Coordinates of C-alpha atoms in Angstrom, one line a residue:
M1 CA -19.9 5.0 -7.9
E2 CA -18.8 2.6 -5.3
L3 CA -19.2 -0.3 -7.7
V4 CA -17.3 1.5 -10.4
I5 CA -14.4 2.2 -7.9
L6 CA -14.3 -1.4 -6.7
E7 CA -14.4 -2.8 -10.2
Y8 CA -11.6 -0.6 -11.3
V9 CA -9.5 -1.4 -8.3
S10 CA -10.2 -5.1 -8.7
T11 CA -9.1 -5.1 -12.3
H12 CA -6.0 -3.0 -11.5
L13 CA -5.2 -5.3 -8.6
G14 CA -5.3 -8.4 -10.8
F15 CA -3.2 -6.5 -13.4
E16 CA -0.5 -5.7 -10.9
D17 CA -0.5 -9.2 -9.5
A18 CA -0.2 -10.9 -12.9
G19 CA 3.3 -12.1 -13.9
D20 CA 2.7 -11.9 -17.6
F21 CA 5.2 -10.1 -19.8
T22 CA 2.9 -7.8 -21.9
V23 CA 0.2 -5.4 -21.0
S24 CA -2.4 -7.2 -23.0
E25 CA -1.6 -10.6 -21.4
R26 CA -1.6 -9.1 -17.9
L27 CA -5.0 -7.5 -18.6
K28 CA -6.3 -10.8 -19.9
T29 CA -5.2 -12.6 -16.7
S30 CA -6.8 -9.9 -14.6
V31 CA -10.1 -10.1 -16.4
H32 CA -10.1 -13.9 -16.2
V33 CA -9.4 -13.9 -12.4
N34 CA -12.1 -11.3 -11.8
L35 CA -14.5 -13.1 -14.0
V36 CA -14.2 -16.3 -12.0
F37 CA -14.6 -14.3 -8.8
Y38 CA -17.7 -12.5 -9.9
L39 CA -19.2 -15.8 -11.3
V40 CA -18.8 -17.4 -7.9
L41 CA -20.2 -14.2 -6.3
G42 CA -23.1 -14.2 -8.8
F43 CA -24.0 -17.8 -8.1
I44 CA -24.1 -17.1 -4.3
G45 CA -26.2 -14.1 -5.0
L46 CA -28.6 -16.1 -7.1
L47 CA -29.1 -18.6 -4.3
G48 CA -29.8 -15.7 -2.0
L49 CA -32.3 -14.3 -4.5
I50 CA -34.1 -17.6 -4.7
L51 CA -34.2 -17.8 -0.9
L52 CA -35.6 -14.3 -0.7
I53 CA -38.4 -15.0 -3.2
M54 CA -39.3 -18.2 -1.3
M55 CA -39.4 -16.2 2.0
H56 CA -41.3 -13.2 0.5
R57 CA -43.5 -14.5 -2.3
N58 CA -45.0 -11.0 -2.9
W59 CA -41.5 -9.4 -3.2
K60 CA -41.5 -7.0 -6.1
G61 CA -38.1 -5.3 -5.7
S62 CA -35.5 -4.9 -8.4
I63 CA -32.4 -7.1 -8.9
L64 CA -30.2 -3.9 -8.6
G65 CA -31.9 -3.0 -5.3
Y66 CA -31.4 -6.5 -4.0
A67 CA -27.7 -6.3 -5.0
M68 CA -27.3 -3.0 -3.2
A69 CA -29.1 -4.4 -0.1
C70 CA -26.7 -7.4 0.0
S71 CA -23.7 -5.0 -0.3
N72 CA -25.0 -2.8 2.4
T73 CA -25.8 -5.7 4.7
F74 CA -22.3 -7.1 4.3
G75 CA -20.7 -3.7 5.0
L76 CA -22.9 -2.8 7.9
V77 CA -22.7 -6.1 9.7
T78 CA -18.9 -6.8 9.2
G79 CA -18.1 -3.1 9.6
A80 CA -19.9 -3.1 13.0
F81 CA -17.8 -6.0 14.3
L82 CA -14.6 -4.4 12.9
L83 CA -15.5 -1.1 14.6
G84 CA -16.3 -2.9 17.9
F85 CA -12.9 -4.6 18.0
G86 CA -11.1 -1.3 17.3
L87 CA -13.1 0.6 20.0
S88 CA -11.9 -1.9 22.6
E89 CA -8.3 -2.6 21.4
I90 CA -7.0 0.9 20.4
P91 CA -7.4 2.6 23.8
K92 CA -6.1 -0.5 25.7
T93 CA -3.1 -0.8 23.4
I94 CA -2.1 2.8 23.6
W95 CA -2.4 2.8 27.4
K96 CA -0.3 -0.4 27.8
N97 CA 2.4 0.8 25.3
A98 CA 2.8 4.0 27.3
D99 CA 4.5 1.9 29.9
W100 CA 8.2 1.4 28.9
T101 CA 8.6 -2.1 30.4
T102 CA 5.4 -3.4 28.9
R103 CA 6.5 -2.1 25.5
Q104 CA 9.9 -3.7 25.9
K105 CA 8.2 -7.0 26.5
V106 CA 6.0 -6.6 23.4
L107 CA 8.9 -5.7 21.2
S108 CA 11.0 -8.6 22.4
H109 CA 8.2 -11.0 21.3
K110 CA 7.7 -9.1 18.0
I111 CA 11.4 -9.3 17.2
A112 CA 11.6 -13.0 17.9
K113 CA 8.5 -13.7 15.7
I114 CA 9.5 -11.5 12.8
A115 CA 13.0 -13.1 12.9
V116 CA 11.4 -16.5 12.2
K117 CA 9.2 -15.0 9.5
L118 CA 12.2 -13.3 8.0
D119 CA 14.1 -16.6 8.0
N120 CA 11.2 -18.4 6.2
A121 CA 11.0 -15.5 3.6
H122 CA 14.8 -15.6 3.1
Q123 CA 14.7 -19.4 2.4
E124 CA 11.7 -19.0 0.0
L125 CA 13.5 -16.2 -1.9
S126 CA 16.7 -18.3 -2.0
N127 CA 14.7 -21.2 -3.5
A128 CA 13.0 -19.0 -6.1
I129 CA 16.4 -17.5 -7.1
V130 CA 17.9 -21.0 -7.5
V131 CA 15.0 -22.1 -9.6
A132 CA 15.2 -19.0 -11.8
Q133 CA 19.0 -19.4 -12.3
A134 CA 18.7 -23.1 -13.0
T135 CA 16.0 -22.5 -15.6
S136 CA 18.1 -19.8 -17.2
T137 CA 21.2 -22.1 -17.3
Q138 CA 19.5 -25.0 -19.0
M139 CA 17.7 -22.8 -21.6
S140 CA 19.6 -22.2 -24.9
K141 CA 19.9 -18.8 -26.5
R142 CA 17.7 -20.0 -29.4
D143 CA 14.9 -21.2 -27.2
P144 CA 11.5 -19.5 -27.9
M145 CA 11.2 -18.8 -24.2
R146 CA 14.6 -17.0 -24.0
P147 CA 13.2 -13.5 -24.3
Y148 CA 11.0 -14.1 -21.3
M149 CA 13.9 -15.6 -19.4
N150 CA 16.0 -12.5 -20.2
V151 CA 13.3 -10.4 -18.4
I152 CA 13.5 -12.6 -15.3
D153 CA 17.4 -12.4 -15.4
A154 CA 17.2 -8.6 -15.6
M155 CA 14.9 -8.6 -12.6
L156 CA 17.4 -10.7 -10.6
A157 CA 20.3 -8.5 -11.7
K158 CA 18.4 -5.4 -10.6
M159 CA 17.6 -6.9 -7.2
F160 CA 21.3 -7.7 -6.5
R161 CA 22.3 -4.2 -7.6
E162 CA 19.8 -2.6 -5.3
D163 CA 20.8 -4.8 -2.3
P164 CA 24.4 -6.1 -2.6
S165 CA 24.2 -7.3 1.0
F166 CA 21.6 -10.0 0.1
K167 CA 23.2 -13.5 -0.2
P168 CA 21.0 -16.4 -1.2
Q169 CA 21.7 -19.4 1.0
G170 CA 20.3 -22.9 1.2
G171 CA 18.2 -22.7 -2.0
Q172 CA 16.9 -26.0 -3.2
L173 CA 15.1 -27.3 -6.3
G174 CA 11.8 -29.1 -5.9
E175 CA 10.4 -32.0 -7.9
N176 CA 8.6 -29.8 -10.5
D177 CA 10.8 -26.7 -10.3
M178 CA 12.4 -27.3 -13.7
D179 CA 9.1 -27.3 -15.6
Y180 CA 8.8 -23.5 -15.9
D181 CA 10.2 -23.3 -19.5
T182 CA 7.4 -25.0 -21.3
D183 CA 5.4 -22.0 -22.4
E184 CA 4.8 -18.3 -21.8
K185 CA 2.3 -18.9 -19.0
S186 CA 4.7 -21.1 -17.0
M187 CA 7.4 -18.4 -17.4
A188 CA 4.8 -15.8 -16.2
T189 CA 4.2 -18.1 -13.2
L190 CA 8.0 -18.2 -12.5
R191 CA 8.2 -14.4 -12.7
R192 CA 5.3 -13.9 -10.4
H193 CA 6.6 -16.4 -7.9
L194 CA 10.0 -14.7 -7.8
R195 CA 8.5 -11.3 -7.4
N196 CA 6.2 -12.3 -4.6
A197 CA 9.1 -14.1 -2.8
K198 CA 11.2 -10.9 -3.1
D199 CA 8.3 -8.7 -1.9
E200 CA 7.7 -10.9 1.1
Y201 CA 11.3 -11.0 2.1
Y202 CA 11.8 -7.2 2.0
R203 CA 8.4 -6.7 3.7
Y204 CA 9.5 -8.8 6.7
K205 CA 13.0 -7.2 6.7
S206 CA 11.4 -3.8 6.9
E207 CA 9.2 -4.9 9.8
Y208 CA 12.3 -6.4 11.5
L209 CA 14.2 -3.1 11.1
T210 CA 11.2 -1.1 12.4
Y211 CA 10.8 -3.2 15.6
V212 CA 14.6 -3.4 16.3
T213 CA 15.0 0.3 15.8
E214 CA 12.0 1.1 18.1
A215 CA 13.4 -1.3 20.8
L216 CA 16.9 0.3 20.6
V217 CA 15.4 3.8 20.8
L218 CA 13.3 2.7 23.8
E219 CA 16.5 1.4 25.5
D220 CA 18.1 4.8 24.9
T221 CA 15.1 6.6 26.4
M222 CA 15.1 4.5 29.6
K223 CA 18.9 4.9 30.0
N224 CA 18.6 8.7 29.6
Y225 CA 15.8 8.9 32.1
E226 CA 17.7 6.9 34.7
R227 CA 20.9 9.0 34.2
R228 CA 19.1 12.4 33.9
D229 CA 20.9 13.9 36.8
A230 CA 24.3 12.9 35.5
T231 CA 23.6 14.1 32.0
G232 CA 22.0 17.4 33.0
W233 CA 18.6 16.4 31.4
K234 CA 20.1 16.0 28.0
Y235 CA 19.2 13.2 25.6
I236 CA 22.1 11.0 24.3
S237 CA 21.3 8.9 21.3
S238 CA 23.0 5.8 20.0
F239 CA 21.9 6.6 16.4
R240 CA 23.7 9.9 15.9
A241 CA 26.8 11.8 17.0
S242 CA 26.6 14.2 20.0
R243 CA 25.3 17.7 19.2
T244 CA 27.7 20.5 19.9
G245 CA 27.3 24.2 20.8
K246 CA 24.6 26.0 22.7
M247 CA 21.9 25.2 20.2
G248 CA 22.9 21.5 20.5
D249 CA 22.4 21.6 24.2
I250 CA 19.0 23.2 23.8
L251 CA 18.0 20.5 21.2
D252 CA 19.2 17.7 23.5
T253 CA 17.2 19.1 26.4
L254 CA 14.1 19.4 24.2
E255 CA 14.5 15.9 22.9
F256 CA 14.9 14.6 26.5
M257 CA 11.7 16.4 27.6
W258 CA 9.8 14.9 24.7
R259 CA 11.0 11.3 24.7
C260 CA 11.4 10.8 28.4
I261 CA 8.6 12.8 29.9
L262 CA 6.0 14.4 27.5
K263 CA 5.5 11.5 25.1
K264 CA 4.5 9.0 27.8
Q265 CA 2.1 11.4 29.4
I266 CA 0.5 12.4 26.0
Q267 CA 0.0 8.7 25.2
M268 CA -1.8 8.1 28.5
V269 CA -4.0 11.2 28.0
L270 CA -4.8 10.1 24.4
A271 CA -5.7 6.6 25.6
V272 CA -8.1 8.1 28.2
V273 CA -9.7 10.4 25.6
M274 CA -10.1 7.5 23.1
G275 CA -11.6 5.4 25.9
I276 CA -14.2 8.1 26.6
M277 CA -15.0 8.3 22.9
S278 CA -15.3 4.6 22.7
A279 CA -17.7 4.5 25.7
A280 CA -19.7 7.4 24.2
I281 CA -20.1 5.5 20.9
L282 CA -21.1 2.3 22.6
L283 CA -23.7 4.2 24.7
A284 CA -25.1 5.8 21.6
E285 CA -25.3 2.5 19.7
A286 CA -26.9 0.7 22.7
T287 CA -29.7 3.3 23.1
L288 CA -30.8 3.6 19.5
L289 CA -33.8 1.4 20.2
L290 CA -34.9 4.0 22.8
S291 CA -36.3 6.5 20.2
K292 CA -37.6 8.9 22.8
L293 CA -34.3 9.0 24.8
D294 CA -31.3 10.6 23.1
L295 CA -28.1 9.5 25.1
S296 CA -25.7 10.1 22.2
L297 CA -23.0 12.5 23.3
F298 CA -22.3 13.4 19.6
S299 CA -26.0 14.1 18.9
I300 CA -26.3 16.3 21.9
L301 CA -23.1 18.3 21.0
I302 CA -24.1 18.8 17.4
S303 CA -27.6 19.8 18.4
S304 CA -26.3 22.4 20.8
V305 CA -24.1 24.1 18.2
K306 CA -26.3 23.6 15.1
S307 CA -26.3 27.4 14.5
D308 CA -22.5 27.4 14.1
E309 CA -21.5 25.5 10.9
L310 CA -17.8 25.4 11.8
L311 CA -18.5 23.8 15.2
V312 CA -20.9 21.4 13.7
Q313 CA -18.3 20.2 11.2
A314 CA -15.7 19.9 14.0
F315 CA -18.0 17.9 16.3
A316 CA -18.9 15.6 13.4
F317 CA -15.4 15.3 12.0
V318 CA -13.6 14.0 15.2
P319 CA -15.9 11.0 16.0
L320 CA -16.3 10.1 12.4
V321 CA -12.5 9.9 11.9
Y322 CA -12.2 7.9 15.1
M323 CA -14.8 5.4 13.9
C324 CA -12.9 5.1 10.6
V325 CA -9.6 4.6 12.5
C326 CA -11.1 1.8 14.7
T327 CA -12.6 0.0 11.7
Y328 CA -9.5 0.2 9.5
Y329 CA -7.3 -0.8 12.5
S330 CA -9.3 -4.1 12.8
L331 CA -9.2 -4.4 9.0
F332 CA -5.4 -4.2 8.9
K333 CA -5.2 -6.7 11.7
I334 CA -7.1 -9.1 9.4
G335 CA -4.8 -8.1 6.5
M336 CA -1.7 -8.9 8.5
L337 CA -3.0 -12.5 8.9
M338 CA -2.6 -12.7 5.1
I339 CA -0.2 -10.4 3.1
Y340 CA -2.3 -7.3 2.8
S341 CA -0.6 -5.1 5.3
L342 CA 1.1 -1.6 5.3
T343 CA 4.8 -1.9 5.7
P344 CA 7.3 1.0 5.9
R345 CA 8.8 1.6 2.5
Q346 CA 7.9 -2.0 1.4
T347 CA 4.1 -2.0 0.7
S348 CA 3.7 -3.4 -2.8
S349 CA 1.2 -2.1 -5.3
V350 CA -1.0 -5.2 -4.9
N351 CA -1.2 -4.6 -1.1
L352 CA -2.0 -0.9 -1.6
L353 CA -4.7 -1.6 -4.1
M354 CA -6.3 -4.3 -1.9
I355 CA -6.2 -1.8 1.1
C356 CA -7.7 0.9 -1.2
S357 CA -10.6 -1.5 -2.2
M358 CA -11.3 -2.3 1.4
I359 CA -11.4 1.4 2.4
A360 CA -13.8 2.1 -0.4
R361 CA -15.9 -0.9 0.7
Y362 CA -16.3 0.2 4.3
A363 CA -16.5 4.0 3.9
P364 CA -20.3 4.1 3.2
P365 CA -21.3 1.7 6.0
I366 CA -19.2 3.8 8.5
S367 CA -20.9 6.9 7.3
Y368 CA -24.4 5.2 7.6
N369 CA -23.5 4.2 11.2
F370 CA -22.4 7.6 12.1
I371 CA -25.5 9.3 10.8
N372 CA -27.4 6.7 12.8
L373 CA -25.6 7.8 16.0
I374 CA -26.2 11.5 15.7
Q375 CA -29.9 11.0 15.2
L376 CA -30.7 13.8 12.8
H377 CA -34.3 14.3 12.0
S378 CA -33.7 15.7 8.6
E379 CA -32.3 14.1 5.4
T380 CA -28.5 14.7 4.9
I381 CA -26.7 15.2 1.6
F382 CA -25.2 11.7 2.0
E383 CA -28.6 10.1 2.4
K384 CA -29.9 12.0 -0.7
K385 CA -27.1 10.5 -2.8
M386 CA -26.8 7.0 -1.2
G387 CA -30.3 6.4 0.2
R388 CA -31.6 6.1 3.8
I389 CA -30.2 3.5 6.1
D390 CA -33.8 2.3 6.8
D391 CA -34.0 1.1 3.1
A392 CA -30.5 -0.3 3.0
V393 CA -31.3 -3.8 4.3
P394 CA -35.0 -4.7 3.4
V395 CA -34.4 -8.4 4.0
F396 CA -34.2 -8.0 7.8
G397 CA -36.9 -5.3 8.2
Q398 CA -37.0 -1.6 8.7
R399 CA -35.6 -1.7 12.3
F400 CA -32.5 -3.6 11.5
N401 CA -30.4 -0.4 11.7
E402 CA -31.4 -0.1 15.3
I403 CA -30.8 -3.8 16.2
Y404 CA -27.4 -4.6 14.7
P405 CA -25.6 -1.9 16.7
L406 CA -26.8 -3.5 19.9
I407 CA -25.2 -6.8 18.8
M408 CA -22.0 -4.9 18.1
V409 CA -22.1 -3.4 21.6
I410 CA -22.4 -6.8 23.2
Y411 CA -19.6 -8.1 21.0
T412 CA -17.3 -5.1 22.0
L413 CA -18.0 -5.7 25.7
L414 CA -17.1 -9.4 25.3
V415 CA -13.8 -8.4 23.5
A416 CA -13.0 -5.8 26.2
S417 CA -13.5 -8.5 29.0
N418 CA -11.2 -11.0 27.1
F419 CA -14.2 -13.4 26.9
F420 CA -13.1 -14.8 23.5
D421 CA -9.5 -15.2 24.6
R422 CA -10.7 -17.3 27.5
I423 CA -12.8 -19.5 25.2
F424 CA -9.9 -20.0 22.7
N425 CA -7.6 -20.8 25.6
Y426 CA -10.0 -23.4 26.9
F427 CA -10.3 -25.0 23.5
G428 CA -6.6 -25.0 22.7
S429 CA -7.1 -26.1 19.0
W430 CA -9.1 -22.9 18.3
K431 CA -6.2 -20.5 19.0
R432 CA -5.4 -20.3 15.3
F433 CA -8.7 -18.5 14.6
R434 CA -8.2 -15.6 17.0
F435 CA -6.7 -12.1 16.5
Q436 CA -3.1 -11.7 17.6
T437 CA -3.2 -8.8 20.1
E438 CA -0.2 -7.2 21.8
S439 CA -1.6 -8.1 25.2
E440 CA -0.5 -11.7 24.6
D441 CA 3.2 -10.5 24.4
T442 CA 3.3 -8.8 27.8
D443 CA 3.9 -11.9 29.8
G444 CA 7.6 -11.7 30.3
F445 CA 10.5 -11.1 27.8
D446 CA 11.2 -13.4 24.9
P447 CA 14.8 -14.7 25.2
S448 CA 15.2 -14.8 21.4
G449 CA 14.3 -11.2 20.9
I450 CA 16.5 -10.1 23.8
M451 CA 19.6 -11.9 22.4
I452 CA 19.0 -10.5 18.9
L453 CA 18.7 -7.0 20.4
K454 CA 21.9 -7.4 22.3
K455 CA 23.8 -8.3 19.1
E456 CA 22.2 -5.3 17.2
R457 CA 23.2 -3.0 20.1
T458 CA 26.8 -4.3 19.9
W459 CA 27.0 -3.6 16.1
L460 CA 25.4 -0.2 16.6
E461 CA 28.1 0.8 19.1
E462 CA 30.7 -0.4 16.6
G463 CA 29.3 2.1 14.0
Q464 CA 27.3 -0.4 11.9
K465 CA 23.7 0.1 10.7
V466 CA 20.8 -1.7 12.3
G467 CA 20.2 -5.0 10.5
E468 CA 23.1 -4.6 8.2
H469 CA 24.8 -7.9 8.9
V470 CA 21.9 -10.1 10.0
L471 CA 21.4 -13.2 7.8
P472 CA 18.7 -15.6 9.1
L473 CA 19.8 -19.1 8.1
A474 CA 18.0 -21.5 10.5
R475 CA 15.2 -21.7 12.9
N476 CA 13.2 -23.8 15.4
F477 CA 16.2 -25.5 17.0
N478 CA 16.5 -26.2 20.7
D479 CA 19.8 -26.4 22.6
V480 CA 21.9 -26.4 19.4
D481 CA 25.6 -26.3 19.7
I482 CA 27.9 -25.5 16.7
E483 CA 30.9 -27.7 16.9
P484 CA 34.4 -26.8 15.4
G485 CA 34.9 -28.3 12.0
S486 CA 31.3 -27.8 10.9
N487 CA 30.3 -26.2 7.6
F488 CA 29.9 -22.7 9.1
S489 CA 32.7 -20.3 8.5
V490 CA 34.8 -19.0 11.3
S491 CA 33.5 -15.4 10.8
S492 CA 29.9 -16.6 11.6
K493 CA 28.8 -16.4 15.2
P494 CA 25.6 -18.1 16.1
I495 CA 23.1 -16.6 18.5
I496 CA 21.5 -19.6 20.2
T497 CA 18.0 -18.9 21.4
Y498 CA 15.2 -21.0 22.9
K499 CA 12.8 -20.6 19.9
S500 CA 15.0 -19.8 16.9
I501 CA 18.6 -19.4 15.8
V502 CA 19.6 -16.3 13.9
F503 CA 23.1 -16.5 12.5
V504 CA 24.9 -13.3 12.1
S505 CA 27.9 -12.7 9.8
K506 CA 30.4 -9.9 10.2
P507 CA 32.7 -8.6 7.5
D508 CA 36.3 -9.7 7.8

């Protein structure tokens, strides 16, 4: 069933990612891409099979069993490391973000970074639009490729209708950018490039709006807490008009209690609870080799209430969900290094399908690991359908399921002690290979992010929307001064920062 789901998702993903103009051509492109992928995968599997036969000359297993063992090995091993990273980072991140000043520092860095990414995406989309418009201009109405060009033109027109505020700026033609009109495949490539550039720009814009909005709300929260005696413990927001009447006063007081007092305390309690759950999971994983000693908190709880089905389900559900959250948290961290990330209101179908395939890929290994933790002495329904974990990885022996969790525990402790960060900092050139964690953004405020926030605050007080007039035009300048008589219009006011420049334009 898992293979069927993954195959369907892979084909659908390739179909969504293709830039072809007909369903049949998009399906052909998807099948071709997946065929190449599975041929490479099959070749690697063949090498592994040959190696297995050389190591175990009396091996009599089936090819299907070998393929399932490889799949289980990949899921169990990589899933263990993903789980270990999440067990350490999630409680630490929630605890640190409960502190308002720390969260402000993190957001200032995030805003500065996303502004540069937004600038790059804006430039890339502008280039793609210029290429598409130039290709359309030089193409005659009788050109065989004209119907395909009309589809791309309609795509551009729709984009400008949906977002009239977008203004392409600085678009340039490359050396081979006028070669898209040769055949249908080249036109499909142009369409795919334009769509991907558009998706990337709006994804970064959505992240920018999310971070800026959170930072402005946090500023409001801190101001309300500082002025609580003067305001009568009522919350005053910059994002809406003041509430009126007796009910308005009650709602303002309730909002103040939530944002300024309760939310912070709940985050700290949640971090402590998750920290305890992480410690319990690590203890259970570390003591699996001690078959006569059961130190698994979840095993003890489930055994104590085994006569009550409802409590059994509750005690099994909570830790299993937490393990899933930790694993997928790490998985999304990896996805954010590429393009496969969840973005508010801007997650493309390709991203959703990729995330879906990864969730399907890691769901069985997480379940295997959890069953391992609770140490049941009877076969579960899951094991009847999927097989026992002892038979999942025959290459490494029957006790592999007790050894690999111990490796994960050691890895988690190293992550929690920042061991890898120290190693990467010592070898400076290795920094590109490490996870970007929020703890790196707590060392002071980023001047770029602070200046962008100040400008957004000014516009918000003038009645404008967040991010409504921000047009990123340049970046990575130091000590730049805009002189009178330059090419910039009078209505454009530059925000000069240490790491980037974000030019903001206001309506006349």
